[in-house]
Amino acid sequence: MEKEQFISEMKKGTYIEAGSEAHLHMHAMSQRALAITAEINGRYHEPKELQKLFFGLIGKEIDETFRLFPPFSTDYGQNITLGKRVFINSGCCFQDQGGIEIGDDVLIGQQVVIATLNHDMAPNKRGNMSPAPVKIGNKVWIGAHVTILPGVTIGDGAVIGAGAVVTKDVPEKAVVAGVPAKTIKTIKE
């Protein structure tokens, strides 16, 4: 399976059976992602070097406004889309097979986890997976140690409080916190 076909199937939400062509593709691509992230995380790099490595990982044209504080990990790497002026702090883990879209001017705190796959609930099918993309709007601030679950959309200008587990969509300009995350206020300008 080629990357373009895989990403197209993930956008459709195609169920992934353990051992299938899509599943084997995921495993092959994870080895590529592990090699590149080992280079990113293995020693100090100047910001421009990090940009080159990161955008090589995600297969996109380099954006000089992007900033990353390693370490960083991802399971796939090729299904991440970034806007301008994105900052990813240290220790983040992106499970991007299902797709991660990040808007402009987004700040992502330390050790944030973004998941885009769910395993089948049936024990005899537990190796099978369902993808669901995560979409993060513009000017979003995600606090440290946040977990964002598959299928979540975060609206423009929202703030996700440290340690939150985001299980459902977050409205524009909402401040959410807790486990599971709940709206605690709306930002007024």
Coordinates of C-alpha atoms in Angstrom, one line a residue, residues 68 103 119 123 127 150:
L68 CA 9.9 22.2 18.3
G103 CA -4.0 25.4 12.6
H119 CA -8.8 -0.5 19.0
P123 CA -11.3 -9.0 22.7
G127 CA -5.7 -5.8 17.1
P150 CA -9.6 10.3 18.4

